[in-house]
mmCIF file of C-alpha atoms in Angstrom:
data_model
loop_
_atom_site.group_PDB
_atom_site.id
_atom_site.type_symbol
_atom_site.label_atom_id
_atom_site.label_comp_id
_atom_site.label_asym_id
_atom_site.label_seq_id
_atom_site.Cartn_x
_atom_site.Cartn_y
_atom_site.Cartn_z
ATOM 1 C CA MET S 26 -6.649 -26.736 29.446
ATOM 2 C CA GLU S 27 -3.414 -24.926 30.151
ATOM 3 C CA ARG S 28 -1.660 -22.159 28.306
ATOM 4 C CA THR S 29 1.207 -22.997 25.995
ATOM 5 C CA THR S 30 3.951 -20.940 24.369
ATOM 6 C CA LEU S 31 2.191 -21.638 21.063
ATOM 7 C CA ASP S 32 -0.793 -19.600 22.274
ATOM 8 C CA LEU S 33 1.537 -16.718 23.030
ATOM 9 C CA TRP S 34 2.966 -16.732 19.518
ATOM 10 C CA VAL S 35 -0.462 -16.914 17.916
ATOM 11 C CA GLY S 36 -1.692 -14.148 20.210
ATOM 12 C CA MET S 37 1.240 -11.945 19.217
ATOM 13 C CA PHE S 38 0.531 -12.708 15.547
ATOM 14 C CA VAL S 39 -3.133 -11.742 15.838
ATOM 15 C CA VAL S 40 -2.333 -8.570 17.804
ATOM 16 C CA ALA S 41 0.303 -7.550 15.246
ATOM 17 C CA GLY S 42 -2.113 -8.197 12.363
ATOM 18 C CA LEU S 43 -4.903 -6.181 13.938
ATOM 19 C CA GLY S 44 -2.359 -3.477 14.788
ATOM 20 C CA ALA S 45 -1.350 -3.306 11.136
ATOM 21 C CA LEU S 46 -5.020 -2.937 10.165
ATOM 22 C CA VAL S 47 -5.534 -0.121 12.667
ATOM 23 C CA LEU S 48 -2.362 1.535 11.383
ATOM 24 C CA LEU S 49 -3.661 1.288 7.811
ATOM 25 C CA ALA S 50 -6.995 2.748 8.877
ATOM 26 C CA PHE S 51 -5.686 5.721 10.848
ATOM 27 C CA LYS S 52 -2.169 6.505 9.682
ATOM 28 C CA VAL S 53 -2.498 5.554 6.009
ATOM 29 C CA GLY S 54 -6.243 5.922 5.474
ATOM 30 C CA ASN S 55 -8.542 8.790 6.233
ATOM 31 C CA LEU S 56 -10.541 7.296 9.088
ATOM 32 C CA SER S 57 -9.052 9.825 11.503
ATOM 33 C CA THR S 58 -10.245 12.752 9.396
ATOM 34 C CA TYR S 59 -13.806 11.475 9.189
ATOM 35 C CA ASN S 60 -15.754 13.769 11.428
ATOM 36 C CA VAL S 61 -17.748 11.600 13.769
ATOM 37 C CA SER S 62 -19.471 14.749 15.052
ATOM 38 C CA ASP S 63 -22.941 15.719 13.831
ATOM 39 C CA THR S 64 -23.486 17.028 10.345
ATOM 40 C CA TYR S 65 -26.322 18.800 8.604
ATOM 41 C CA GLN S 66 -27.309 18.579 4.951
ATOM 42 C CA LEU S 67 -27.384 21.451 2.476
ATOM 43 C CA GLN S 68 -28.425 21.425 -1.157
ATOM 44 C CA ALA S 69 -27.152 23.509 -4.039
ATOM 45 C CA TYR S 70 -28.009 23.629 -7.733
ATOM 46 C CA PHE S 71 -25.272 24.115 -10.315
ATOM 47 C CA THR S 72 -25.648 24.484 -14.085
ATOM 48 C CA ASN S 73 -22.400 22.552 -14.555
ATOM 49 C CA ILE S 74 -20.438 20.686 -11.914
ATOM 50 C CA GLY S 75 -17.468 19.764 -14.120
ATOM 51 C CA GLY S 76 -15.687 16.840 -12.494
ATOM 52 C CA LEU S 77 -17.148 17.102 -8.996
ATOM 53 C CA LYS S 78 -17.678 13.689 -7.387
ATOM 54 C CA PRO S 79 -19.219 12.392 -4.171
ATOM 55 C CA GLN S 80 -16.720 12.526 -1.275
ATOM 56 C CA ALA S 81 -15.212 15.728 -2.693
ATOM 57 C CA SER S 82 -14.240 18.145 0.037
ATOM 58 C CA ILE S 83 -16.086 21.338 0.952
ATOM 59 C CA LYS S 84 -13.866 24.119 2.139
ATOM 60 C CA SER S 85 -14.408 27.553 3.564
ATOM 61 C CA ALA S 86 -11.387 29.842 3.759
ATOM 62 C CA GLY S 87 -9.324 26.740 2.961
ATOM 63 C CA VAL S 88 -10.586 24.812 5.981
ATOM 64 C CA LEU S 89 -12.320 21.458 5.415
ATOM 65 C CA VAL S 90 -15.882 21.857 6.695
ATOM 66 C CA GLY S 91 -17.699 18.946 5.024
ATOM 67 C CA ARG S 92 -18.034 16.510 2.165
ATOM 68 C CA VAL S 93 -20.208 16.153 -0.931
ATOM 69 C CA THR S 94 -22.565 13.239 -0.275
ATOM 70 C CA GLY S 95 -24.556 13.065 -3.486
ATOM 71 C CA VAL S 96 -24.669 14.370 -7.046
ATOM 72 C CA THR S 97 -27.885 13.923 -9.056
ATOM 73 C CA LEU S 98 -29.505 15.545 -12.060
ATOM 74 C CA ASP S 99 -32.711 17.384 -11.191
ATOM 75 C CA THR S 100 -34.973 16.701 -14.195
ATOM 76 C CA GLU S 101 -37.339 19.603 -13.364
ATOM 77 C CA ARG S 102 -34.645 22.230 -13.650
ATOM 78 C CA TYR S 103 -32.095 20.220 -15.646
ATOM 79 C CA GLU S 104 -29.442 21.300 -13.248
ATOM 80 C CA ALA S 105 -27.088 19.290 -11.076
ATOM 81 C CA LYS S 106 -28.301 18.940 -7.509
ATOM 82 C CA VAL S 107 -25.423 18.571 -5.083
ATOM 83 C CA THR S 108 -26.049 17.397 -1.535
ATOM 84 C CA MET S 109 -23.461 18.517 0.967
ATOM 85 C CA SER S 110 -22.987 17.329 4.499
ATOM 86 C CA ILE S 111 -21.487 20.072 6.664
ATOM 87 C CA ASP S 112 -19.995 19.752 10.125
ATOM 88 C CA SER S 113 -22.593 21.165 12.527
ATOM 89 C CA ARG S 114 -19.884 23.124 14.353
ATOM 90 C CA TYR S 115 -19.829 25.481 11.380
ATOM 91 C CA LYS S 116 -22.825 27.721 10.611
ATOM 92 C CA PHE S 117 -23.054 29.730 7.419
ATOM 93 C CA PRO S 118 -25.195 32.831 6.666
ATOM 94 C CA LYS S 119 -28.214 32.515 4.371
ATOM 95 C CA ASP S 120 -26.511 34.412 1.513
ATOM 96 C CA THR S 121 -23.465 32.132 1.351
ATOM 97 C CA PHE S 122 -21.922 31.573 -2.075
ATOM 98 C CA ALA S 123 -21.082 28.020 -3.181
ATOM 99 C CA ASN S 124 -18.401 27.881 -5.891
ATOM 100 C CA ILE S 125 -16.896 24.863 -7.581
ATOM 101 C CA LEU S 126 -13.143 25.359 -7.557
ATOM 102 C CA THR S 127 -10.135 23.351 -8.634
ATOM 103 C CA SER S 128 -7.127 22.722 -6.435
ATOM 104 C CA GLY S 129 -4.158 23.455 -8.640
ATOM 105 C CA LEU S 130 -4.164 23.312 -12.428
ATOM 106 C CA LEU S 131 -5.000 19.615 -12.757
ATOM 107 C CA GLY S 132 -6.141 18.891 -9.218
ATOM 108 C CA GLU S 133 -9.424 17.618 -7.847
ATOM 109 C CA GLN S 134 -12.516 19.776 -7.787
ATOM 110 C CA TYR S 135 -14.033 20.923 -4.521
ATOM 111 C CA ILE S 136 -16.724 23.294 -3.311
ATOM 112 C CA GLY S 137 -15.649 26.561 -1.764
ATOM 113 C CA LEU S 138 -18.141 28.307 0.515
ATOM 114 C CA VAL S 139 -17.845 32.099 0.715
ATOM 115 C CA PRO S 140 -20.025 33.421 3.545
ATOM 116 C CA GLY S 141 -22.145 36.532 3.038
ATOM 117 C CA GLY S 142 -23.361 39.001 5.635
ATOM 118 C CA ASP S 143 -26.873 37.781 6.454
ATOM 119 C CA SER S 144 -27.689 37.469 10.136
ATOM 120 C CA GLU S 145 -29.763 34.296 9.629
ATOM 121 C CA VAL S 146 -27.880 31.014 9.211
ATOM 122 C CA LEU S 147 -28.534 28.027 6.936
ATOM 123 C CA LYS S 148 -30.217 25.090 8.643
ATOM 124 C CA GLY S 149 -30.534 21.426 7.691
ATOM 125 C CA SER S 150 -31.917 20.682 4.165
ATOM 126 C CA ASP S 151 -31.782 24.354 3.163
ATOM 127 C CA VAL S 152 -30.770 25.294 -0.352
ATOM 128 C CA VAL S 153 -27.751 27.461 -1.039
ATOM 129 C CA LYS S 154 -29.128 30.021 -3.512
ATOM 130 C CA GLN S 155 -26.027 31.618 -4.956
ATOM 131 C CA THR S 156 -23.828 29.196 -6.819
ATOM 132 C CA GLN S 157 -21.085 29.401 -9.381
ATOM 133 C CA SER S 158 -20.506 26.496 -11.729
ATOM 134 C CA ALA S 159 -17.254 24.804 -12.496
ATOM 135 C CA ILE S 160 -15.015 26.507 -14.993
ATOM 136 C CA VAL S 161 -14.763 24.277 -18.034
ATOM 137 C CA LEU S 162 -11.562 24.807 -19.964
ATOM 138 C CA GLU S 163 -13.170 24.233 -23.382
ATOM 139 C CA ASP S 164 -15.797 26.937 -22.723
ATOM 140 C CA MET S 165 -13.092 29.375 -21.714
ATOM 141 C CA ILE S 166 -11.050 28.715 -24.849
ATOM 142 C CA GLY S 167 -14.225 29.106 -26.948
ATOM 143 C CA LYS S 168 -15.044 32.439 -25.352
ATOM 144 C CA PHE S 169 -11.489 33.622 -25.784
ATOM 145 C CA LEU S 170 -11.455 32.735 -29.491
ATOM 146 C CA TYR S 171 -14.836 34.378 -29.998
ATOM 147 C CA SER S 172 -13.783 37.624 -28.355
ATOM 148 C CA LYS S 173 -10.529 37.566 -30.320
ATOM 149 C CA ALA S 174 -12.461 37.208 -33.560
ATOM 150 C CA GLU S 175 -14.810 40.057 -32.604
ATOM 151 C CA SER S 176 -12.005 42.428 -31.733
ATOM 152 C CA GLY S 177 -10.303 41.465 -34.994
ATOM 153 C CA ASN S 178 -13.453 42.362 -36.975
ATOM 154 C CA ALA S 179 -13.831 45.713 -35.220
ATOM 155 C CA LYS S 180 -10.479 46.951 -36.451
ATOM 156 C CA MET A 29 -5.774 -45.094 -35.019
ATOM 157 C CA SER A 30 -3.345 -42.777 -33.251
ATOM 158 C CA ILE A 31 -5.670 -39.811 -33.949
ATOM 159 C CA LEU A 32 -8.453 -41.703 -32.235
ATOM 160 C CA ASP A 33 -6.176 -42.376 -29.277
ATOM 161 C CA ASN A 34 -5.312 -38.683 -29.027
ATOM 162 C CA LEU A 35 -8.965 -37.747 -29.115
ATOM 163 C CA ARG A 36 -9.700 -40.302 -26.425
ATOM 164 C CA GLY A 37 -6.884 -38.848 -24.343
ATOM 165 C CA ILE A 38 -8.262 -35.312 -24.635
ATOM 166 C CA GLY A 39 -11.746 -36.483 -23.769
ATOM 167 C CA ALA A 40 -10.514 -38.404 -20.753
ATOM 168 C CA ARG A 41 -8.604 -35.365 -19.528
ATOM 169 C CA VAL A 42 -11.640 -33.097 -19.835
ATOM 170 C CA VAL A 43 -13.878 -35.592 -18.059
ATOM 171 C CA ASN A 44 -11.243 -36.018 -15.366
ATOM 172 C CA ALA A 45 -10.914 -32.254 -14.878
ATOM 173 C CA VAL A 46 -14.693 -31.800 -14.523
ATOM 174 C CA TRP A 47 -14.776 -34.768 -12.139
ATOM 175 C CA ARG A 48 -12.099 -33.174 -9.981
ATOM 176 C CA ILE A 49 -13.926 -29.832 -9.944
ATOM 177 C CA GLY A 50 -17.058 -31.576 -8.700
ATOM 178 C CA TYR A 51 -15.095 -33.515 -6.086
ATOM 179 C CA ALA A 52 -13.344 -30.312 -4.982
ATOM 180 C CA SER A 53 -16.674 -28.501 -4.590
ATOM 181 C CA ARG A 54 -18.044 -31.341 -2.461
ATOM 182 C CA PHE A 55 -14.805 -31.298 -0.458
ATOM 183 C CA PHE A 56 -15.217 -27.539 0.149
ATOM 184 C CA LEU A 57 -18.829 -27.964 1.268
ATOM 185 C CA MET A 58 -17.892 -30.849 3.586
ATOM 186 C CA THR A 59 -15.154 -28.677 5.099
ATOM 187 C CA LEU A 60 -17.666 -25.922 5.832
ATOM 188 C CA LEU A 61 -20.178 -28.456 7.138
ATOM 189 C CA TYR A 62 -17.737 -30.105 9.561
ATOM 190 C CA SER A 63 -16.212 -26.809 10.766
ATOM 191 C CA GLY A 64 -17.905 -27.095 14.153
ATOM 192 C CA MET A 65 -15.006 -28.913 15.737
ATOM 193 C CA SER A 66 -12.446 -26.277 14.696
ATOM 194 C CA PHE A 67 -14.320 -23.741 16.834
ATOM 195 C CA ARG A 68 -15.400 -26.027 19.680
ATOM 196 C CA ARG A 69 -11.820 -27.246 20.038
ATOM 197 C CA PHE A 70 -10.245 -23.945 19.047
ATOM 198 C CA ARG A 71 -6.848 -25.219 20.209
ATOM 199 C CA LEU A 72 -6.667 -27.225 16.960
ATOM 200 C CA THR A 73 -7.130 -24.083 14.859
ATOM 201 C CA VAL A 74 -4.690 -22.074 16.993
ATOM 202 C CA ARG A 75 -2.031 -24.734 16.346
ATOM 203 C CA GLU A 76 -2.578 -24.404 12.601
ATOM 204 C CA ILE A 77 -2.547 -20.593 12.765
ATOM 205 C CA PHE A 78 0.882 -20.960 14.336
ATOM 206 C CA PHE A 79 2.166 -23.194 11.554
ATOM 207 C CA SER A 80 0.676 -21.358 8.590
ATOM 208 C CA GLY A 81 0.395 -17.777 9.893
ATOM 209 C CA VAL A 82 3.106 -17.141 12.451
ATOM 210 C CA MET A 83 5.730 -19.112 10.561
ATOM 211 C CA SER A 84 5.019 -17.065 7.393
ATOM 212 C CA LEU A 85 5.546 -13.819 9.286
ATOM 213 C CA ILE A 86 9.241 -13.312 8.550
ATOM 214 C CA ILE A 87 8.949 -13.796 4.788
ATOM 215 C CA ILE A 88 5.855 -11.539 4.642
ATOM 216 C CA LEU A 89 7.466 -8.734 6.627
ATOM 217 C CA VAL A 90 10.778 -8.814 4.752
ATOM 218 C CA ALA A 91 9.069 -9.042 1.344
ATOM 219 C CA GLY A 92 6.672 -6.212 2.253
ATOM 220 C CA MET A 93 9.545 -3.986 3.341
ATOM 221 C CA PHE A 94 11.439 -4.516 0.089
ATOM 222 C CA VAL A 95 8.376 -4.124 -2.133
ATOM 223 C CA GLY A 96 7.624 -0.828 -0.392
ATOM 224 C CA MET A 97 11.225 0.321 -0.852
ATOM 225 C CA VAL A 98 11.175 -0.522 -4.567
ATOM 226 C CA LEU A 99 7.845 1.298 -4.948
ATOM 227 C CA GLY A 100 9.367 4.314 -3.233
ATOM 228 C CA LEU A 101 12.364 4.354 -5.556
ATOM 229 C CA GLN A 102 10.494 3.695 -8.802
ATOM 230 C CA GLY A 103 7.623 5.985 -7.896
ATOM 231 C CA TYR A 104 9.998 8.805 -7.055
ATOM 232 C CA GLU A 105 11.853 8.446 -10.366
ATOM 233 C CA THR A 106 8.587 8.651 -12.322
ATOM 234 C CA LEU A 107 6.848 11.333 -10.279
ATOM 235 C CA LYS A 108 9.963 13.533 -10.331
ATOM 236 C CA ARG A 109 9.446 14.089 -14.070
ATOM 237 C CA TYR A 110 6.115 15.733 -13.395
ATOM 238 C CA GLY A 111 7.342 17.623 -10.370
ATOM 239 C CA SER A 112 4.899 15.859 -8.075
ATOM 240 C CA GLU A 113 7.214 13.954 -5.739
ATOM 241 C CA SER A 114 4.885 14.851 -2.888
ATOM 242 C CA ALA A 115 2.339 12.367 -4.308
ATOM 243 C CA LEU A 116 4.788 9.547 -3.510
ATOM 244 C CA GLY A 117 2.952 8.690 -0.305
ATOM 245 C CA SER A 118 -0.393 8.207 -2.015
ATOM 246 C CA LEU A 119 1.208 6.176 -4.829
ATOM 247 C CA VAL A 120 2.951 3.795 -2.431
ATOM 248 C CA ALA A 121 -0.032 3.416 -0.100
ATOM 249 C CA LEU A 122 -2.686 2.996 -2.800
ATOM 250 C CA SER A 123 -0.761 0.402 -4.782
ATOM 251 C CA LEU A 124 0.035 -1.553 -1.613
ATOM 252 C CA VAL A 125 -3.370 -1.429 0.054
ATOM 253 C CA ARG A 126 -5.385 -2.085 -3.092
ATOM 254 C CA GLU A 127 -3.280 -4.585 -5.006
ATOM 255 C CA LEU A 128 0.204 -5.537 -3.966
ATOM 256 C CA GLY A 129 -0.503 -6.196 -0.300
ATOM 257 C CA PRO A 130 -3.276 -8.774 -0.749
ATOM 258 C CA VAL A 131 -1.892 -10.317 -3.964
ATOM 259 C CA LEU A 132 1.774 -10.678 -3.032
ATOM 260 C CA ALA A 133 0.985 -11.780 0.517
ATOM 261 C CA ALA A 134 -1.344 -14.441 -0.909
ATOM 262 C CA LEU A 135 1.275 -15.613 -3.425
ATOM 263 C CA LEU A 136 3.876 -15.906 -0.672
ATOM 264 C CA PHE A 137 1.352 -17.618 1.584
ATOM 265 C CA ALA A 138 0.530 -20.130 -1.163
ATOM 266 C CA SER A 139 4.133 -21.090 -1.672
ATOM 267 C CA ARG A 140 5.151 -20.969 1.997
ATOM 268 C CA ALA A 141 2.112 -22.381 3.839
ATOM 269 C CA GLY A 142 -0.086 -23.841 1.085
ATOM 270 C CA SER A 143 2.583 -26.198 -0.235
ATOM 271 C CA ALA A 144 3.349 -27.319 3.325
ATOM 272 C CA MET A 145 -0.322 -28.095 3.915
ATOM 273 C CA THR A 146 -0.538 -30.159 0.724
ATOM 274 C CA ALA A 147 2.618 -32.112 1.536
ATOM 275 C CA GLU A 148 1.495 -32.740 5.116
ATOM 276 C CA ILE A 149 -1.957 -34.034 4.198
ATOM 277 C CA GLY A 150 -0.619 -35.953 1.208
ATOM 278 C CA LEU A 151 1.911 -37.682 3.422
ATOM 279 C CA MET A 152 -0.737 -38.394 6.053
ATOM 280 C CA LYS A 153 -2.715 -40.069 3.317
ATOM 281 C CA ALA A 154 0.313 -41.970 1.969
ATOM 282 C CA THR A 155 1.143 -43.293 5.448
ATOM 283 C CA GLU A 156 -2.533 -44.209 5.913
ATOM 284 C CA GLN A 157 -3.082 -41.919 8.902
ATOM 285 C CA ILE A 158 -6.274 -40.600 7.278
ATOM 286 C CA ALA A 159 -7.594 -44.139 6.806
ATOM 287 C CA ALA A 160 -6.664 -44.919 10.431
ATOM 288 C CA MET A 161 -8.691 -41.940 11.620
ATOM 289 C CA GLU A 162 -11.699 -43.107 9.674
ATOM 290 C CA LEU A 163 -11.301 -46.550 11.282
ATOM 291 C CA MET A 164 -11.367 -44.898 14.715
ATOM 292 C CA ALA A 165 -14.570 -43.099 13.706
ATOM 293 C CA VAL A 166 -12.761 -39.728 13.691
ATOM 294 C CA ASN A 167 -13.832 -37.613 10.747
ATOM 295 C CA PRO A 168 -10.555 -36.602 9.059
ATOM 296 C CA ILE A 169 -12.206 -33.578 7.437
ATOM 297 C CA ALA A 170 -13.345 -32.228 10.797
ATOM 298 C CA ARG A 171 -10.118 -33.151 12.588
ATOM 299 C CA VAL A 172 -7.434 -32.402 9.962
ATOM 300 C CA VAL A 173 -8.857 -30.338 7.106
ATOM 301 C CA ALA A 174 -11.259 -27.824 8.669
ATOM 302 C CA PRO A 175 -8.845 -26.404 11.303
ATOM 303 C CA ARG A 176 -6.256 -25.807 8.582
ATOM 304 C CA PHE A 177 -8.879 -24.137 6.407
ATOM 305 C CA TRP A 178 -9.997 -21.723 9.128
ATOM 306 C CA ALA A 179 -6.409 -21.042 10.150
ATOM 307 C CA GLY A 180 -5.640 -19.978 6.574
ATOM 308 C CA VAL A 181 -8.766 -17.845 6.313
ATOM 309 C CA ILE A 182 -7.940 -16.088 9.604
ATOM 310 C CA SER A 183 -4.220 -15.654 8.877
ATOM 311 C CA MET A 184 -4.469 -14.314 5.331
ATOM 312 C CA PRO A 185 -6.043 -10.861 6.016
ATOM 313 C CA LEU A 186 -3.719 -10.325 8.976
ATOM 314 C CA LEU A 187 -0.671 -11.196 6.870
ATOM 315 C CA ALA A 188 -1.842 -8.942 4.029
ATOM 316 C CA ALA A 189 -2.398 -6.042 6.436
ATOM 317 C CA MET A 190 1.090 -6.527 7.875
ATOM 318 C CA PHE A 191 2.536 -6.703 4.352
ATOM 319 C CA SER A 192 0.889 -3.384 3.430
ATOM 320 C CA ALA A 193 1.881 -1.675 6.666
ATOM 321 C CA MET A 194 5.462 -2.857 6.284
ATOM 322 C CA GLY A 195 5.457 -1.729 2.638
ATOM 323 C CA VAL A 196 4.290 1.748 3.577
ATOM 324 C CA PHE A 197 7.100 1.855 6.119
ATOM 325 C CA GLY A 198 9.577 0.750 3.427
ATOM 326 C CA GLY A 199 8.306 3.459 1.083
ATOM 327 C CA TYR A 200 8.674 5.964 3.913
ATOM 328 C CA VAL A 201 12.261 4.885 4.584
ATOM 329 C CA VAL A 202 13.300 5.255 0.933
ATOM 330 C CA GLY A 203 11.159 8.287 0.065
ATOM 331 C CA VAL A 204 11.450 10.436 3.158
ATOM 332 C CA VAL A 205 14.540 9.265 5.014
ATOM 333 C CA LEU A 206 16.874 8.464 2.106
ATOM 334 C CA ILE A 207 15.670 10.652 -0.794
ATOM 335 C CA GLY A 208 14.233 13.498 1.241
ATOM 336 C CA VAL A 209 10.615 13.919 0.104
ATOM 337 C CA ASP A 210 8.813 16.247 2.492
ATOM 338 C CA GLU A 211 7.510 14.166 5.391
ATOM 339 C CA GLY A 212 4.356 16.227 5.967
ATOM 340 C CA SER A 213 3.169 16.041 2.374
ATOM 341 C CA PHE A 214 4.083 12.325 2.194
ATOM 342 C CA TRP A 215 1.637 11.470 4.983
ATOM 343 C CA SER A 216 -1.038 14.082 4.235
ATOM 344 C CA GLN A 217 -1.269 13.175 0.526
ATOM 345 C CA MET A 218 -1.449 9.531 1.543
ATOM 346 C CA GLN A 219 -4.295 10.171 3.971
ATOM 347 C CA GLY A 220 -6.057 12.312 1.401
ATOM 348 C CA ALA A 221 -5.932 9.577 -1.227
ATOM 349 C CA VAL A 222 -6.579 6.392 0.764
ATOM 350 C CA ASP A 223 -10.188 5.888 1.751
ATOM 351 C CA PHE A 224 -10.843 3.466 4.602
ATOM 352 C CA GLN A 225 -13.920 1.812 3.129
ATOM 353 C CA HIS A 226 -13.036 1.979 -0.529
ATOM 354 C CA ASP A 227 -9.380 0.981 -0.281
ATOM 355 C CA VAL A 228 -8.495 -0.604 3.063
ATOM 356 C CA LEU A 229 -11.664 -2.657 3.553
ATOM 357 C CA ASN A 230 -11.719 -3.791 -0.073
ATOM 358 C CA GLY A 231 -8.116 -4.959 0.374
ATOM 359 C CA VAL A 232 -9.181 -6.964 3.429
ATOM 360 C CA ILE A 233 -12.064 -8.532 1.458
ATOM 361 C CA LYS A 234 -9.641 -9.452 -1.321
ATOM 362 C CA SER A 235 -7.249 -11.137 1.071
ATOM 363 C CA LEU A 236 -10.119 -13.062 2.688
ATOM 364 C CA VAL A 237 -11.166 -14.405 -0.722
ATOM 365 C CA PHE A 238 -7.552 -15.301 -1.538
ATOM 366 C CA GLY A 239 -7.238 -17.036 1.828
ATOM 367 C CA VAL A 240 -10.266 -19.210 1.064
ATOM 368 C CA ALA A 241 -9.022 -20.010 -2.460
ATOM 369 C CA VAL A 242 -5.443 -20.859 -1.454
ATOM 370 C CA THR A 243 -6.341 -23.059 1.493
ATOM 371 C CA VAL A 244 -9.095 -24.933 -0.360
ATOM 372 C CA ILE A 245 -6.752 -25.647 -3.277
ATOM 373 C CA SER A 246 -3.896 -26.736 -0.992
ATOM 374 C CA LEU A 247 -6.051 -28.948 1.207
ATOM 375 C CA PHE A 248 -7.860 -30.526 -1.719
ATOM 376 C CA GLU A 249 -4.646 -31.262 -3.600
ATOM 377 C CA GLY A 250 -3.231 -32.910 -0.507
ATOM 378 C CA TYR A 251 -6.407 -34.877 0.173
ATOM 379 C CA ASP A 252 -6.712 -35.990 -3.441
ATOM 380 C CA SER A 253 -3.019 -36.741 -4.059
ATOM 381 C CA PRO A 254 -1.987 -40.284 -5.079
ATOM 382 C CA PRO A 255 -0.522 -41.925 -1.959
ATOM 383 C CA THR A 256 3.016 -42.196 -3.315
ATOM 384 C CA ALA A 257 6.133 -40.062 -2.999
ATOM 385 C CA GLU A 258 5.720 -39.020 -6.615
ATOM 386 C CA GLY A 259 2.032 -38.234 -6.128
ATOM 387 C CA VAL A 260 2.702 -35.977 -3.131
ATOM 388 C CA SER A 261 5.430 -34.053 -4.942
ATOM 389 C CA GLY A 262 3.151 -33.579 -7.966
ATOM 390 C CA ALA A 263 0.323 -32.390 -5.729
ATOM 391 C CA THR A 264 2.611 -29.850 -4.055
ATOM 392 C CA THR A 265 3.643 -28.437 -7.422
ATOM 393 C CA ARG A 266 0.024 -28.258 -8.562
ATOM 394 C CA THR A 267 -0.902 -26.412 -5.374
ATOM 395 C CA VAL A 268 1.581 -23.619 -6.002
ATOM 396 C CA VAL A 269 0.744 -23.315 -9.709
ATOM 397 C CA GLN A 270 -3.021 -23.443 -9.287
ATOM 398 C CA SER A 271 -3.170 -21.151 -6.249
ATOM 399 C CA SER A 272 -1.022 -18.548 -7.988
ATOM 400 C CA LEU A 273 -3.233 -18.620 -11.058
ATOM 401 C CA ALA A 274 -6.388 -18.547 -8.925
ATOM 402 C CA ILE A 275 -5.109 -15.555 -6.944
ATOM 403 C CA LEU A 276 -4.314 -13.526 -10.054
ATOM 404 C CA MET A 277 -7.579 -14.382 -11.799
ATOM 405 C CA LEU A 278 -9.685 -13.699 -8.707
ATOM 406 C CA ASP A 279 -7.802 -10.443 -8.253
ATOM 407 C CA PHE A 280 -8.865 -9.285 -11.696
ATOM 408 C CA ILE A 281 -12.495 -10.232 -11.081
ATOM 409 C CA LEU A 282 -12.607 -8.600 -7.641
ATOM 410 C CA THR A 283 -10.889 -5.448 -8.898
ATOM 411 C CA ALA A 284 -13.357 -5.190 -11.764
ATOM 412 C CA PHE A 285 -16.224 -5.285 -9.265
ATOM 413 C CA MET A 286 -14.704 -3.063 -6.598
ATOM 414 C CA PHE A 287 -13.019 -0.257 -8.488
ATOM 415 C CA ARG A 288 -15.011 0.134 -11.675
ATOM 416 C CA GLY A 289 -16.620 3.446 -12.529
ATOM 417 C CA ASP A 290 -15.766 6.589 -10.594
#
């Protein structure tokens, strides 16, 4: 069995096709930003998560430190239980705040971690105690109208 | 009397269609069953990859480039109204990787390579080469059909990936180089929006399914065509029509399964 020019063409075709796939994975897709390094899991309970979804980013001081891996409803507390997977390079103090924030006016929701001053750090499967729920626009408008009405009555 | 004839005609057509579906299913199973030779003598499959894959390369690359450029232009015009031109990258990449890449590459593949396969096999049948093979105790499905099937299944995802990559490049040329969208936000928004598993891999799965559908339809139409010049030309037309319809219908079904919910 000897090599033919046809083999060369087919080889070039296959290499180019696989190259296009790799390009799609790394240049177009987010495979390069997936941290292959170790992660540890944290849990947090929120009374309202708004539009937070799995795969949402977790940021601290604007830097991506992890991703949301699961959102479930805890039927004992009737609160949303959010599982976060954090890059193990980053350690956070025990009294860290977890807030659900929105990027821009209509952007996606993400979790912002604001570290406290505790000397002990959170370890795997710990629970972040202090949380702040998502700001729901309807609630805010309701509160605003209510306070307007009250101040109107006082006069 | 003529009403009865019409009714008979409709009935015969329905029976014939069901008959063909059954025959096509058996044909597909036989192709899978006799695939051994296409891998033991891989040279046969490589030859067919050359004819259906490599020869379709130019049309796929040029079409991908232009589709990407049109997406860049149209997307920019629409996004500009909302002041979010920076999302152009994610718009171009998502529409290419999820839908346009696999679907348009498959449509082009059906009309470029699928019709050629049908005509080739139909003509082999018309000139009694298939019957000659059977006389020589060579299984025509193992020798002629299966290598073409696997060549199509292997080529299709590679062609779709090249189509998408070329389209992203076309969108980049129009959006960033010609119009002047910020290059950094073009790529970073794209990488933020396109998920490898959810978007890229699902696109590859789609193109694999399309590859199977297009090649099975083309090979079956060729194998089943009446052995006349008219029969072969009719089979070639049916290949293009049926593969295009199959691609679009399968695309809807696959999309409904892959991207429903969140």
